[in-house]
mmCIF file of C-alpha atoms in Angstrom:
data_model
loop_
_atom_site.group_PDB
_atom_site.id
_atom_site.type_symbol
_atom_site.label_atom_id
_atom_site.label_comp_id
_atom_site.label_asym_id
_atom_site.label_seq_id
_atom_site.Cartn_x
_atom_site.Cartn_y
_atom_site.Cartn_z
ATOM 1 C CA UNK A 175 0.000 0.000 0.000
ATOM 2 C CA UNK A 176 2.813 2.394 0.903
ATOM 3 C CA UNK A 177 4.493 1.658 -2.440
ATOM 4 C CA UNK A 178 1.267 2.432 -4.283
ATOM 5 C CA UNK A 179 0.897 5.727 -2.409
ATOM 6 C CA UNK A 180 4.469 6.667 -3.266
ATOM 7 C CA UNK A 181 3.920 5.842 -6.931
ATOM 8 C CA UNK A 182 0.720 7.887 -7.029
ATOM 9 C CA UNK A 183 2.410 10.799 -5.272
ATOM 10 C CA UNK A 184 5.298 10.710 -7.740
ATOM 11 C CA UNK A 185 2.887 10.520 -10.650
ATOM 12 C CA UNK A 186 0.926 13.499 -9.326
ATOM 13 C CA UNK A 187 4.097 15.541 -8.935
ATOM 14 C CA UNK A 188 5.243 14.612 -12.434
ATOM 15 C CA UNK A 189 1.903 15.621 -13.910
ATOM 16 C CA UNK A 190 2.005 18.931 -12.050
ATOM 17 C CA UNK A 191 5.507 19.660 -13.351
ATOM 18 C CA UNK A 192 4.477 18.635 -16.868
ATOM 19 C CA UNK A 193 1.440 20.917 -16.681
ATOM 20 C CA UNK A 194 3.548 23.862 -15.532
ATOM 21 C CA UNK A 195 6.189 23.237 -18.194
ATOM 22 C CA UNK A 196 3.506 22.954 -20.871
ATOM 23 C CA UNK A 197 1.946 26.220 -19.748
ATOM 24 C CA UNK A 198 5.304 27.981 -19.895
ATOM 25 C CA UNK A 199 6.113 26.526 -23.309
ATOM 26 C CA UNK A 200 2.728 27.507 -24.699
ATOM 27 C CA UNK A 201 3.372 31.181 -24.016
ATOM 28 C CA UNK A 202 7.052 31.160 -24.901
ATOM 29 C CA UNK A 203 6.414 33.157 -28.072
ATOM 30 C CA UNK A 204 3.196 35.178 -27.578
ATOM 31 C CA UNK A 205 1.245 36.141 -30.677
ATOM 32 C CA UNK A 206 -0.428 39.467 -31.324
ATOM 33 C CA UNK A 207 -4.183 39.031 -31.119
ATOM 34 C CA UNK A 208 -3.904 35.934 -28.950
ATOM 35 C CA UNK A 209 -1.775 36.198 -25.809
ATOM 36 C CA UNK A 210 -1.682 39.997 -26.108
ATOM 37 C CA UNK A 211 -3.050 42.824 -28.223
ATOM 38 C CA UNK A 212 -2.394 46.467 -28.971
ATOM 39 C CA UNK A 213 -4.585 49.234 -27.639
ATOM 40 C CA UNK A 214 -6.228 51.186 -30.435
ATOM 41 C CA UNK A 215 -4.780 54.385 -28.991
ATOM 42 C CA UNK A 216 -1.530 54.243 -27.033
ATOM 43 C CA UNK A 217 -1.708 56.033 -23.682
ATOM 44 C CA UNK A 218 1.007 58.347 -22.308
ATOM 45 C CA UNK A 219 3.482 57.000 -19.763
ATOM 46 C CA UNK A 220 5.749 58.772 -17.289
ATOM 47 C CA UNK A 221 8.113 55.987 -16.255
ATOM 48 C CA UNK A 222 11.348 57.443 -17.641
ATOM 49 C CA UNK A 223 13.787 54.802 -18.877
ATOM 50 C CA UNK A 224 11.860 52.041 -17.149
ATOM 51 C CA UNK A 225 8.779 50.387 -18.628
ATOM 52 C CA UNK A 226 5.363 51.128 -17.191
ATOM 53 C CA UNK A 227 3.168 48.177 -16.203
ATOM 54 C CA UNK A 228 -0.367 48.903 -14.991
ATOM 55 C CA UNK A 229 -2.673 46.389 -13.346
ATOM 56 C CA UNK A 230 -6.382 47.171 -13.566
ATOM 57 C CA UNK A 231 -7.955 45.351 -10.637
ATOM 58 C CA UNK A 232 -10.729 45.419 -8.028
ATOM 59 C CA UNK A 233 -10.628 44.413 -4.393
ATOM 60 C CA UNK A 234 -13.902 42.489 -4.710
ATOM 61 C CA UNK A 235 -12.594 40.483 -7.698
ATOM 62 C CA UNK A 236 -11.652 36.880 -6.728
ATOM 63 C CA UNK A 237 -9.413 36.571 -9.808
ATOM 64 C CA UNK A 238 -7.457 39.690 -8.793
ATOM 65 C CA UNK A 239 -7.113 38.237 -5.309
ATOM 66 C CA UNK A 240 -5.752 34.965 -6.717
ATOM 67 C CA UNK A 241 -3.272 36.742 -9.002
ATOM 68 C CA UNK A 242 -1.960 39.171 -6.375
ATOM 69 C CA UNK A 243 0.800 37.086 -4.681
ATOM 70 C CA UNK A 244 2.244 35.860 -7.978
ATOM 71 C CA UNK A 245 2.133 39.315 -9.525
ATOM 72 C CA UNK A 246 3.683 40.901 -6.421
ATOM 73 C CA UNK A 247 6.630 38.491 -6.632
ATOM 74 C CA UNK A 248 7.014 39.194 -10.359
ATOM 75 C CA UNK A 249 7.031 42.952 -9.732
ATOM 76 C CA UNK A 250 9.778 42.614 -7.121
ATOM 77 C CA UNK A 251 11.927 40.540 -9.473
ATOM 78 C CA UNK A 252 11.560 43.114 -12.246
ATOM 79 C CA UNK A 253 11.823 46.316 -10.219
ATOM 80 C CA UNK A 254 15.001 47.283 -12.061
ATOM 81 C CA UNK A 255 13.108 47.274 -15.381
ATOM 82 C CA UNK A 256 9.596 48.432 -14.635
ATOM 83 C CA UNK A 257 7.486 51.051 -12.896
ATOM 84 C CA UNK A 258 4.432 49.227 -11.568
ATOM 85 C CA UNK A 259 1.104 50.957 -11.034
ATOM 86 C CA UNK A 260 -2.369 49.835 -10.062
ATOM 87 C CA UNK A 261 -5.734 51.224 -11.095
ATOM 88 C CA UNK A 262 -8.823 50.188 -9.139
ATOM 89 C CA UNK A 263 -11.693 49.868 -11.595
ATOM 90 C CA UNK A 264 -15.119 51.405 -11.122
ATOM 91 C CA UNK A 265 -18.270 49.318 -10.933
ATOM 92 C CA UNK A 266 -21.648 50.369 -9.531
ATOM 93 C CA UNK A 267 -21.668 49.836 -5.780
ATOM 94 C CA UNK A 268 -17.900 49.549 -5.244
ATOM 95 C CA UNK A 269 -17.062 53.230 -5.066
ATOM 96 C CA UNK A 270 -15.990 52.796 -1.427
ATOM 97 C CA UNK A 271 -13.378 50.213 -2.417
ATOM 98 C CA UNK A 272 -12.000 52.484 -5.113
ATOM 99 C CA UNK A 273 -11.779 55.351 -2.627
ATOM 100 C CA UNK A 274 -10.154 53.025 -0.085
ATOM 101 C CA UNK A 275 -7.413 52.106 -2.537
ATOM 102 C CA UNK A 276 -6.679 55.684 -3.561
ATOM 103 C CA UNK A 277 -6.740 56.873 0.048
ATOM 104 C CA UNK A 278 -4.060 54.281 0.839
ATOM 105 C CA UNK A 279 -2.142 55.396 -2.235
ATOM 106 C CA UNK A 280 -2.341 59.033 -1.170
ATOM 107 C CA UNK A 281 -1.012 58.125 2.261
ATOM 108 C CA UNK A 282 1.813 56.040 0.778
ATOM 109 C CA UNK A 283 0.509 52.912 2.495
ATOM 110 C CA UNK A 284 -0.618 50.684 -0.378
ATOM 111 C CA UNK A 285 2.179 48.146 -0.056
ATOM 112 C CA UNK A 286 1.604 47.885 3.689
ATOM 113 C CA UNK A 287 -2.150 47.350 3.520
ATOM 114 C CA UNK A 288 -2.991 46.112 0.002
ATOM 115 C CA UNK A 289 -3.044 42.407 0.870
ATOM 116 C CA UNK A 290 -4.934 43.177 4.091
ATOM 117 C CA UNK A 291 -7.779 44.715 2.088
ATOM 118 C CA UNK A 292 -8.021 41.557 -0.028
ATOM 119 C CA UNK A 293 -7.949 39.539 3.203
ATOM 120 C CA UNK A 294 -10.743 41.622 4.693
ATOM 121 C CA UNK A 295 -13.037 41.118 1.711
ATOM 122 C CA UNK A 296 -12.313 37.533 0.638
ATOM 123 C CA UNK A 297 -11.508 35.879 3.965
ATOM 124 C CA UNK A 298 -13.040 37.990 6.711
ATOM 125 C CA UNK A 299 -16.170 38.822 4.651
ATOM 126 C CA UNK A 300 -16.101 42.556 5.202
ATOM 127 C CA UNK A 301 -17.759 43.695 1.964
ATOM 128 C CA UNK A 302 -16.204 47.192 2.122
ATOM 129 C CA UNK A 303 -19.231 48.571 0.294
ATOM 130 C CA UNK A 304 -20.058 51.383 2.708
ATOM 131 C CA UNK A 305 -18.171 54.056 4.609
ATOM 132 C CA UNK A 306 -19.027 52.230 7.831
ATOM 133 C CA UNK A 307 -17.519 48.963 6.581
ATOM 134 C CA UNK A 308 -14.408 50.811 5.443
ATOM 135 C CA UNK A 309 -14.192 52.409 8.899
ATOM 136 C CA UNK A 310 -14.356 48.928 10.474
ATOM 137 C CA UNK A 311 -11.390 47.894 8.344
ATOM 138 C CA UNK A 312 -9.435 51.039 9.171
ATOM 139 C CA UNK A 313 -9.974 50.472 12.897
ATOM 140 C CA UNK A 314 -9.050 46.785 12.736
ATOM 141 C CA UNK A 315 -5.736 47.314 10.932
ATOM 142 C CA UNK A 316 -4.768 50.264 13.098
ATOM 143 C CA UNK A 317 -4.791 53.099 10.589
ATOM 144 C CA UNK A 318 -5.275 56.596 11.940
ATOM 145 C CA UNK A 319 -8.926 57.351 11.207
ATOM 146 C CA UNK A 320 -8.535 61.099 10.859
ATOM 147 C CA UNK A 321 -5.697 61.021 8.335
ATOM 148 C CA UNK A 322 -7.278 58.129 6.458
ATOM 149 C CA UNK A 323 -10.689 59.734 6.030
ATOM 150 C CA UNK A 324 -9.123 63.070 5.151
ATOM 151 C CA UNK A 325 -7.489 61.235 2.227
ATOM 152 C CA UNK A 326 -10.601 59.123 1.543
ATOM 153 C CA UNK A 327 -12.771 62.224 1.152
ATOM 154 C CA UNK A 328 -10.119 64.380 -0.513
ATOM 155 C CA UNK A 329 -10.525 66.262 -3.766
ATOM 156 C CA UNK A 330 -7.816 64.116 -5.376
ATOM 157 C CA UNK A 331 -9.607 60.845 -4.607
ATOM 158 C CA UNK A 332 -12.934 62.311 -5.718
ATOM 159 C CA UNK A 333 -11.359 63.321 -9.035
ATOM 160 C CA UNK A 334 -9.990 59.812 -9.589
ATOM 161 C CA UNK A 335 -13.457 58.417 -8.914
ATOM 162 C CA UNK A 336 -15.069 60.853 -11.330
ATOM 163 C CA UNK A 337 -12.489 60.184 -14.060
ATOM 164 C CA UNK A 338 -12.369 56.403 -13.737
ATOM 165 C CA UNK A 339 -15.030 55.701 -16.344
ATOM 166 C CA UNK A 340 -12.994 57.660 -18.896
ATOM 167 C CA UNK A 341 -9.738 56.039 -17.767
ATOM 168 C CA UNK A 342 -11.194 52.566 -18.265
ATOM 169 C CA UNK A 343 -12.471 53.578 -21.714
ATOM 170 C CA UNK A 344 -9.063 54.975 -22.707
ATOM 171 C CA UNK A 345 -7.382 51.686 -21.744
ATOM 172 C CA UNK A 346 -10.238 49.589 -23.195
ATOM 173 C CA UNK A 347 -10.819 47.791 -19.913
ATOM 174 C CA UNK A 348 -13.767 45.400 -19.986
ATOM 175 C CA UNK A 349 -12.612 42.776 -17.488
ATOM 176 C CA UNK A 350 -10.061 42.424 -14.739
ATOM 177 C CA UNK A 351 -7.375 41.695 -13.849
ATOM 178 C CA UNK A 352 -5.906 43.246 -16.990
ATOM 179 C CA UNK A 353 -2.311 44.366 -17.465
ATOM 180 C CA UNK A 354 -1.077 47.163 -19.715
ATOM 181 C CA UNK A 355 2.592 47.342 -20.703
ATOM 182 C CA UNK A 356 4.155 50.580 -21.969
ATOM 183 C CA UNK A 357 0.751 52.227 -22.306
ATOM 184 C CA UNK A 358 -0.132 50.177 -25.398
ATOM 185 C CA UNK A 359 0.181 46.388 -24.937
ATOM 186 C CA UNK A 360 -2.623 44.518 -23.176
ATOM 187 C CA UNK A 361 -2.600 41.043 -21.674
ATOM 188 C CA UNK A 362 -4.356 39.126 -18.900
ATOM 189 C CA UNK A 363 -4.392 35.641 -17.389
ATOM 190 C CA UNK A 364 -7.270 34.601 -19.648
ATOM 191 C CA UNK A 365 -5.537 35.963 -22.765
ATOM 192 C CA UNK A 366 -2.312 34.187 -21.819
ATOM 193 C CA UNK A 367 -4.022 30.790 -22.078
ATOM 194 C CA UNK A 368 -6.224 31.603 -25.074
ATOM 195 C CA UNK A 369 -4.481 28.987 -27.231
ATOM 196 C CA UNK A 370 -4.416 26.201 -24.639
ATOM 197 C CA UNK A 371 -6.112 23.022 -25.847
ATOM 198 C CA UNK A 372 -7.385 22.030 -22.422
ATOM 199 C CA UNK A 373 -9.171 24.267 -19.950
ATOM 200 C CA UNK A 374 -6.507 25.558 -17.547
ATOM 201 C CA UNK A 375 -7.034 26.122 -13.857
ATOM 202 C CA UNK A 376 -6.969 29.633 -12.470
ATOM 203 C CA UNK A 377 -3.499 29.034 -11.041
ATOM 204 C CA UNK A 378 -2.270 27.922 -14.475
ATOM 205 C CA UNK A 379 -3.767 31.050 -16.033
ATOM 206 C CA UNK A 380 -2.072 33.275 -13.479
ATOM 207 C CA UNK A 381 1.281 31.557 -13.923
ATOM 208 C CA UNK A 382 0.929 31.697 -17.710
ATOM 209 C CA UNK A 383 0.595 35.479 -17.800
ATOM 210 C CA UNK A 384 4.001 36.014 -16.166
ATOM 211 C CA UNK A 385 6.113 34.784 -19.123
ATOM 212 C CA UNK A 386 3.870 36.844 -21.404
ATOM 213 C CA UNK A 387 4.741 39.894 -19.319
ATOM 214 C CA UNK A 388 8.438 38.960 -19.496
ATOM 215 C CA UNK A 389 8.175 38.681 -23.280
ATOM 216 C CA UNK A 390 6.385 42.032 -23.592
ATOM 217 C CA UNK A 391 8.993 43.755 -21.424
ATOM 218 C CA UNK A 392 11.748 42.298 -23.621
ATOM 219 C CA UNK A 393 9.848 43.395 -26.727
ATOM 220 C CA UNK A 394 9.638 47.002 -25.520
ATOM 221 C CA UNK A 395 13.308 46.975 -24.512
ATOM 222 C CA UNK A 396 14.288 45.721 -27.966
ATOM 223 C CA UNK A 397 12.170 48.367 -29.661
ATOM 224 C CA UNK A 398 13.872 51.017 -27.557
ATOM 225 C CA UNK A 399 17.233 49.654 -28.607
ATOM 226 C CA UNK A 400 18.323 48.692 -25.109
ATOM 227 C CA UNK A 401 18.416 45.760 -22.727
#
């Protein structure tokens, strides 16, 4: 019996490795119109010599939550090449979450609290749909309420909220998570596996988008004539 369990365990590990290798190989040479596409109108960037990468996401989105740890690791590994930004999308009823994100951004506390917001919504079941629910989160994580809500209700955050519909239209955002490279190249986990023959798991989709991002970064670097 122990031998059978060991064989099955080894087989499972081999299949997992084969699946991961197949996913990586499938996106080794992304094709325009499949694993990525061009925006109709390129958007301005302000990242200097580095390459801008924007993630359009939402705190309530389970797919964004699943992607977050993998993407965060990828960003750290590529910090010498990229300037990473996030844009919280607008959907009816989630204005409080958008304001929460941009309040944290204004306070310079996104990296400290970003994963905690995902945790609050997806694990602790705080919907973060009202000012009161946001206040519960702020109290629980120990943020200063006065400074937070000054940022939350600031003119700058209100302007981002009011402009978000136009921002999403400019970047042609219809689903999330979506990633924009250099203001003009779009990809996403679902696009990264668009040519897979079998239906990939969410983890496979999320892992597949990382080599697509690597390829797009290299493409932009080559077009700029650098490394």
